[in-house]
Coordinates of C-alpha atoms in Angstrom, one line a residue:
X671 CA 0.0 0.0 0.0
X672 CA 2.8 2.4 0.9
X673 CA 4.5 1.4 -2.3
X674 CA 1.5 2.6 -4.3
X675 CA 1.4 5.8 -2.3
X676 CA 5.1 6.4 -3.0
X677 CA 4.6 6.0 -6.7
X678 CA 1.6 8.3 -6.7
X679 CA 3.5 11.0 -4.8
X680 CA 6.5 10.8 -7.2
X681 CA 4.2 11.0 -10.2
X682 CA 2.5 14.1 -8.7
X683 CA 5.8 15.8 -8.0
X684 CA 6.9 15.3 -11.6
X685 CA 3.7 16.7 -12.9
X686 CA 3.9 19.7 -10.7
X687 CA 7.5 20.4 -11.6
X688 CA 6.7 20.3 -15.3
X689 CA 4.0 22.9 -14.7
X690 CA 6.4 25.4 -13.1
X691 CA 8.1 27.7 -15.7
X692 CA 11.9 27.4 -15.9
X693 CA 13.5 30.6 -14.6
X694 CA 16.1 31.8 -17.2
X695 CA 19.3 33.5 -16.2
X696 CA 19.1 37.2 -15.9
X697 CA 20.5 39.1 -19.0
X698 CA 23.1 41.7 -17.9
X699 CA 24.4 43.0 -21.2
X700 CA 25.0 42.2 -24.9
X701 CA 27.7 41.7 -27.4
X702 CA 28.4 44.6 -29.7
X703 CA 31.6 43.3 -31.5
X704 CA 32.6 39.7 -32.2
X705 CA 35.6 38.6 -34.1
X706 CA 36.8 35.1 -35.0
X707 CA 35.2 32.9 -32.2
X708 CA 33.7 33.8 -28.8
X709 CA 31.6 31.3 -26.9
X710 CA 29.3 31.5 -23.9
X711 CA 27.3 29.1 -21.8
X712 CA 24.9 28.3 -24.6
X713 CA 27.4 28.2 -27.5
X714 CA 28.9 30.7 -29.9
X715 CA 28.1 34.4 -29.1
X716 CA 27.1 36.6 -32.0
X717 CA 26.6 40.4 -32.2
X718 CA 23.5 41.5 -30.2
X719 CA 23.5 38.2 -28.3
X720 CA 22.7 38.7 -24.6
X721 CA 25.1 37.7 -21.9
X722 CA 23.9 36.6 -18.5
X723 CA 24.8 36.5 -14.9
X724 CA 27.2 33.6 -14.0
X725 CA 27.9 33.1 -17.7
X726 CA 31.5 32.2 -18.6
X727 CA 32.8 33.9 -21.8
X728 CA 35.7 32.4 -23.7
X729 CA 37.6 33.6 -26.7
X730 CA 39.7 31.6 -29.2
X731 CA 43.5 32.3 -29.6
X732 CA 42.5 35.0 -32.2
X733 CA 39.1 35.9 -30.8
X734 CA 37.8 39.2 -29.6
X735 CA 34.5 40.2 -27.9
X736 CA 33.2 43.6 -26.9
X737 CA 30.3 43.8 -24.5
X738 CA 28.2 46.6 -23.0
X739 CA 26.3 46.1 -19.7
X740 CA 23.0 47.6 -18.8
X741 CA 24.6 50.6 -16.9
X742 CA 26.9 51.5 -19.8
X743 CA 30.0 49.7 -18.6
X744 CA 32.2 48.4 -21.4
X745 CA 34.3 45.2 -21.3
X746 CA 36.6 44.1 -24.1
X747 CA 37.8 40.5 -24.0
X748 CA 40.9 39.8 -26.0
X749 CA 42.3 36.6 -27.5
X750 CA 42.7 33.4 -25.4
X751 CA 40.7 34.8 -22.5
X752 CA 38.2 33.4 -19.9
X753 CA 36.0 35.5 -17.7
X754 CA 32.9 35.0 -15.6
X755 CA 30.2 37.6 -14.8
X756 CA 30.2 36.7 -11.2
X757 CA 27.7 39.0 -9.6
X758 CA 25.3 41.5 -11.0
X759 CA 22.6 43.4 -9.0
X760 CA 20.6 45.9 -11.0
X761 CA 18.3 48.6 -9.7
X762 CA 15.7 50.8 -11.3
X763 CA 18.0 53.9 -11.8
X764 CA 19.9 52.5 -14.8
X765 CA 22.8 51.7 -12.5
X766 CA 24.0 48.6 -10.7
X767 CA 24.4 48.0 -7.0
X768 CA 27.0 45.3 -7.6
X769 CA 29.0 44.2 -10.6
X770 CA 31.7 41.7 -10.1
X771 CA 33.6 39.8 -12.8
X772 CA 36.2 37.1 -12.2
X773 CA 39.0 37.0 -14.8
X774 CA 40.7 33.6 -15.0
X775 CA 43.2 34.3 -17.8
X776 CA 43.7 36.5 -20.8
X777 CA 43.7 40.2 -21.6
X778 CA 40.9 42.8 -21.0
X779 CA 39.9 46.4 -21.2
X780 CA 37.5 47.9 -18.8
X781 CA 35.6 51.3 -19.0
X782 CA 33.2 52.2 -16.1
X783 CA 29.6 53.0 -16.7
X784 CA 27.0 55.1 -14.8
X785 CA 27.1 53.3 -11.5
X786 CA 29.0 54.3 -8.4
X787 CA 32.6 53.3 -8.4
X788 CA 32.2 51.2 -5.2
X789 CA 29.8 48.9 -7.2
X790 CA 32.6 47.6 -9.4
X791 CA 35.0 44.9 -8.5
X792 CA 37.3 42.8 -10.7
X793 CA 38.8 39.6 -9.2
X794 CA 42.1 38.1 -10.5
X795 CA 44.3 35.2 -9.2
X796 CA 46.8 37.7 -7.8
X797 CA 44.4 40.2 -6.2
X798 CA 41.4 42.5 -6.6
X799 CA 41.2 45.6 -8.8
X800 CA 39.1 48.4 -7.2
X801 CA 37.6 50.7 -9.8
X802 CA 37.4 54.5 -9.2
X803 CA 35.5 55.7 -12.2
X804 CA 38.1 54.7 -14.6
X805 CA 39.4 52.9 -17.7
X806 CA 42.3 50.5 -17.7
X807 CA 43.8 47.4 -19.4
X808 CA 44.7 44.3 -17.4
X809 CA 46.3 41.0 -18.2
X810 CA 46.2 37.6 -16.4
X811 CA 48.8 35.1 -17.3
X812 CA 48.6 31.3 -17.1
X813 CA 50.4 31.3 -13.7
X814 CA 48.1 34.0 -12.3
X815 CA 50.5 36.9 -12.8
X816 CA 48.4 40.0 -13.2
X817 CA 49.3 43.4 -14.8
X818 CA 47.2 46.5 -14.6
X819 CA 47.7 49.6 -16.8
X820 CA 45.7 52.7 -16.0
X821 CA 44.3 54.7 -18.9
X822 CA 41.9 57.2 -17.3
X823 CA 40.7 58.0 -13.7
X824 CA 42.2 56.0 -10.9
X825 CA 42.4 52.4 -9.7
X826 CA 43.7 50.4 -6.8
X827 CA 45.1 46.9 -6.8
X828 CA 45.2 44.9 -3.6
X829 CA 46.8 41.5 -3.1
X830 CA 48.4 39.3 -0.4
X831 CA 51.4 41.7 -0.5
X832 CA 49.5 44.9 0.1
X833 CA 47.8 47.6 -2.1
X834 CA 49.1 49.8 -4.9
X835 CA 47.5 53.0 -6.1
X836 CA 47.4 53.9 -9.8
X837 CA 46.7 57.6 -10.2
X838 CA 48.4 58.8 -13.3
X839 CA 47.8 57.8 -16.9
X840 CA 49.9 54.8 -18.0
X841 CA 50.8 53.8 -14.4
X842 CA 51.4 50.1 -14.2
X843 CA 51.6 47.5 -11.5
X844 CA 52.5 43.8 -11.8
X845 CA 51.5 41.3 -9.1
X846 CA 51.9 37.6 -8.5
X847 CA 49.6 35.2 -6.6
X848 CA 52.3 34.7 -3.9
X849 CA 52.1 38.3 -2.9
X850 CA 55.1 39.8 -4.9
X851 CA 54.0 43.1 -6.3
X852 CA 55.9 45.9 -8.1
X853 CA 55.7 49.6 -7.3
X854 CA 53.4 51.6 -9.6
X855 CA 55.5 53.1 -12.4
X856 CA 55.0 54.1 -16.0
X857 CA 54.5 51.2 -18.4
X858 CA 57.0 50.5 -21.1
X859 CA 57.7 47.7 -23.6
X860 CA 59.8 45.8 -21.1
X861 CA 56.7 44.7 -19.3
X862 CA 56.1 42.1 -22.0
X863 CA 59.3 40.4 -21.1
X864 CA 58.4 40.6 -17.4
X865 CA 55.1 38.9 -18.2
X866 CA 56.8 36.4 -20.4
X867 CA 54.3 36.9 -23.3
X868 CA 54.8 39.2 -26.2
X869 CA 51.0 39.0 -27.0
X870 CA 50.0 40.4 -23.6
X871 CA 48.3 43.8 -23.5
X872 CA 47.4 43.6 -27.3
X873 CA 45.1 46.7 -27.1
X874 CA 48.0 48.8 -26.1
X875 CA 50.5 47.3 -28.5
X876 CA 48.1 47.5 -31.4
X877 CA 48.0 43.7 -32.1
X878 CA 44.3 43.8 -31.6
X879 CA 42.1 46.7 -32.7
X880 CA 39.0 47.7 -30.7
X881 CA 35.9 49.4 -32.3
X882 CA 34.1 52.5 -31.1
X883 CA 35.2 54.9 -28.4
X884 CA 36.7 52.2 -26.3
X885 CA 39.4 51.8 -29.0
X886 CA 40.5 55.4 -28.8
X887 CA 42.0 54.8 -25.4
X888 CA 45.5 53.4 -24.9
X889 CA 48.8 54.2 -26.4
X890 CA 51.4 54.7 -23.6
X891 CA 54.2 54.3 -26.2
X892 CA 53.5 50.6 -26.3
X893 CA 52.8 50.4 -30.1
X894 CA 56.5 49.8 -31.0
X895 CA 56.4 46.7 -28.8
X896 CA 54.1 44.8 -31.1
X897 CA 55.9 41.8 -32.5
X898 CA 53.8 41.7 -35.6
X899 CA 54.6 45.4 -36.3
X900 CA 58.3 44.7 -36.0
X901 CA 58.1 41.9 -38.4
X902 CA 56.4 44.1 -41.0
X903 CA 59.1 46.8 -40.6
X904 CA 62.0 44.3 -41.2
X905 CA 63.8 44.9 -44.6
X906 CA 62.4 42.4 -47.1
X907 CA 64.9 39.8 -48.4
X908 CA 64.6 40.9 -52.1
X909 CA 65.8 44.4 -51.3
X910 CA 69.5 43.5 -51.8
X911 CA 69.3 42.5 -55.5
X912 CA 67.6 45.7 -56.5
X913 CA 70.8 47.6 -57.1
X914 CA 72.1 44.7 -59.3
X915 CA 69.0 45.2 -61.5
X916 CA 69.9 48.9 -62.0
X917 CA 73.6 48.4 -62.7
X918 CA 73.3 47.0 -66.3
X919 CA 71.6 50.1 -67.7
X920 CA 74.2 52.4 -66.1
X921 CA 77.1 50.4 -67.6
X922 CA 75.6 50.6 -71.1
X923 CA 74.8 54.3 -70.8
X924 CA 78.4 55.4 -69.9
X925 CA 80.2 54.2 -73.1
X926 CA 77.4 55.5 -75.3
X927 CA 78.1 59.0 -74.0
X928 CA 81.9 58.8 -74.5
X929 CA 82.2 57.3 -77.9
X930 CA 80.5 60.0 -80.0
X931 CA 82.8 62.7 -78.6
X932 CA 85.8 63.1 -81.0
X933 CA 88.3 65.8 -79.9
X934 CA 90.0 65.9 -83.4
X935 CA 87.4 68.2 -84.9
X936 CA 87.9 71.7 -83.7
X937 CA 85.0 74.0 -84.5
X938 CA 87.3 77.1 -85.4
X939 CA 88.8 75.4 -88.5
X940 CA 85.5 74.9 -90.4
X941 CA 84.6 78.5 -91.3
X942 CA 88.1 79.3 -92.7
X943 CA 89.0 78.1 -96.2
X944 CA 92.6 79.5 -96.4
X945 CA 94.4 76.4 -97.5
X946 CA 93.5 73.3 -99.4
X947 CA 94.4 70.7 -96.7
X948 CA 93.9 72.4 -93.3
X949 CA 90.4 71.5 -92.3
X950 CA 90.4 67.7 -92.5
X951 CA 94.0 66.4 -92.0
X952 CA 92.9 62.9 -91.3
X953 CA 91.2 62.4 -94.7
X954 CA 93.5 63.9 -97.4
X955 CA 92.3 61.6 -100.2
X956 CA 89.0 63.5 -100.6
X957 CA 90.5 66.9 -101.4
X958 CA 92.5 66.3 -104.6
X959 CA 89.4 66.2 -106.9
X960 CA 91.0 63.6 -109.3
X961 CA 88.3 61.0 -108.7
X962 CA 85.5 63.3 -109.9
X963 CA 85.2 63.6 -113.7
X964 CA 83.4 67.0 -113.6
X965 CA 86.4 68.8 -112.1
X966 CA 84.5 70.3 -109.2
X967 CA 86.2 68.6 -106.3
X968 CA 87.4 72.0 -104.9
X969 CA 84.6 74.5 -105.2
X970 CA 85.1 75.5 -101.6
X971 CA 88.7 76.6 -102.2
X972 CA 89.0 80.0 -104.0
X973 CA 92.8 79.6 -104.6
X974 CA 92.3 76.4 -106.4
X975 CA 89.6 77.8 -108.6
X976 CA 91.7 80.7 -110.0
X977 CA 94.6 78.3 -110.6
X978 CA 92.4 76.1 -112.7
X979 CA 91.2 79.1 -114.7
X980 CA 94.8 80.0 -115.5
X981 CA 95.6 76.5 -116.6
X982 CA 92.6 76.6 -118.9
X983 CA 93.7 79.9 -120.5
X984 CA 97.2 78.5 -121.1
X985 CA 95.8 75.4 -122.7
X986 CA 93.6 77.4 -125.0
X987 CA 96.5 79.6 -126.0
X988 CA 98.6 76.6 -127.0
X989 CA 95.7 75.2 -129.1
X990 CA 95.3 78.6 -130.9
X991 CA 99.0 78.7 -131.8
X992 CA 98.9 75.2 -133.1
X993 CA 96.0 76.0 -135.3
X994 CA 97.7 79.0 -136.8
X995 CA 100.9 77.0 -137.6
X996 CA 98.7 74.4 -139.3
X997 CA 97.1 77.0 -141.5
X998 CA 100.5 78.4 -142.5
X999 CA 101.6 75.0 -143.5
X1000 CA 98.6 74.5 -145.7
X1001 CA 99.2 77.8 -147.5
X1002 CA 102.9 77.0 -148.0
X1003 CA 102.0 73.7 -149.7
X1004 CA 99.6 75.4 -152.1
X1005 CA 102.2 77.9 -153.2
X1006 CA 104.6 75.2 -154.0

């Protein structure tokens, strides 16, 4: 009898539990930028997808996600990261009473929203970041080493080794889970070697680009530390053979300019026609005029022309005398 009653009670409980609606997790914000692959509790996250309290957000080794919470707080999650929205208590004045995120690993950028600074809290393996109406980047390494770089406002980092205040732009502090913590100082590219990861803080180095106003923050002279940027600035290997490709035209152009120049033709000899053989001493065979039957080989020499005319007159005089002697001989023969 009790067995039947037990079965009946179990059946009734199942029926009643099916009648109660399933309470969904509270949405606390949404994704505004998604690159490569970003996943949540229910699978891949797309643009305009809601994110919920207690949801773990992960990015691929090249992934990037940008999120906006209901009070206007912005969170960028860089590559290879994992973060959980731990606590979120929202009120009716478009602000939150409590917003806590737990960063397990990766790189992030935080920009506070409209809520009181005391409402925000960021937990890392090395300590807690207290927000004072601020913007900053932070990185959590695989061993829990945490670095915080202030971009605007003020922040406070507290761990087992004490607390550090970040009050000036580009102030940086590095802390370890065992309590070791550096003093607050201005960040420089050497921090990447300290963290043992050249891909840390990619929003400052420029290895990952953020969209919107959140991407306008940053700098701190960290852009030159980007390994991808240094690779692009290296001289390309084919740069060395370029001068060899230009040498052949230069070698051919030099002899072409020297060969046409002949110094044995002075320009002051050409307009003077004083002598028969002074203007072209290297070619005397073209000035005697014997190879031309018309006898005009020396028209440009006035002295030669008058000499030829005298020779013609002498030749005609001898011919005239010979004709006269011939006529006298014919008359003498007739008289005989």
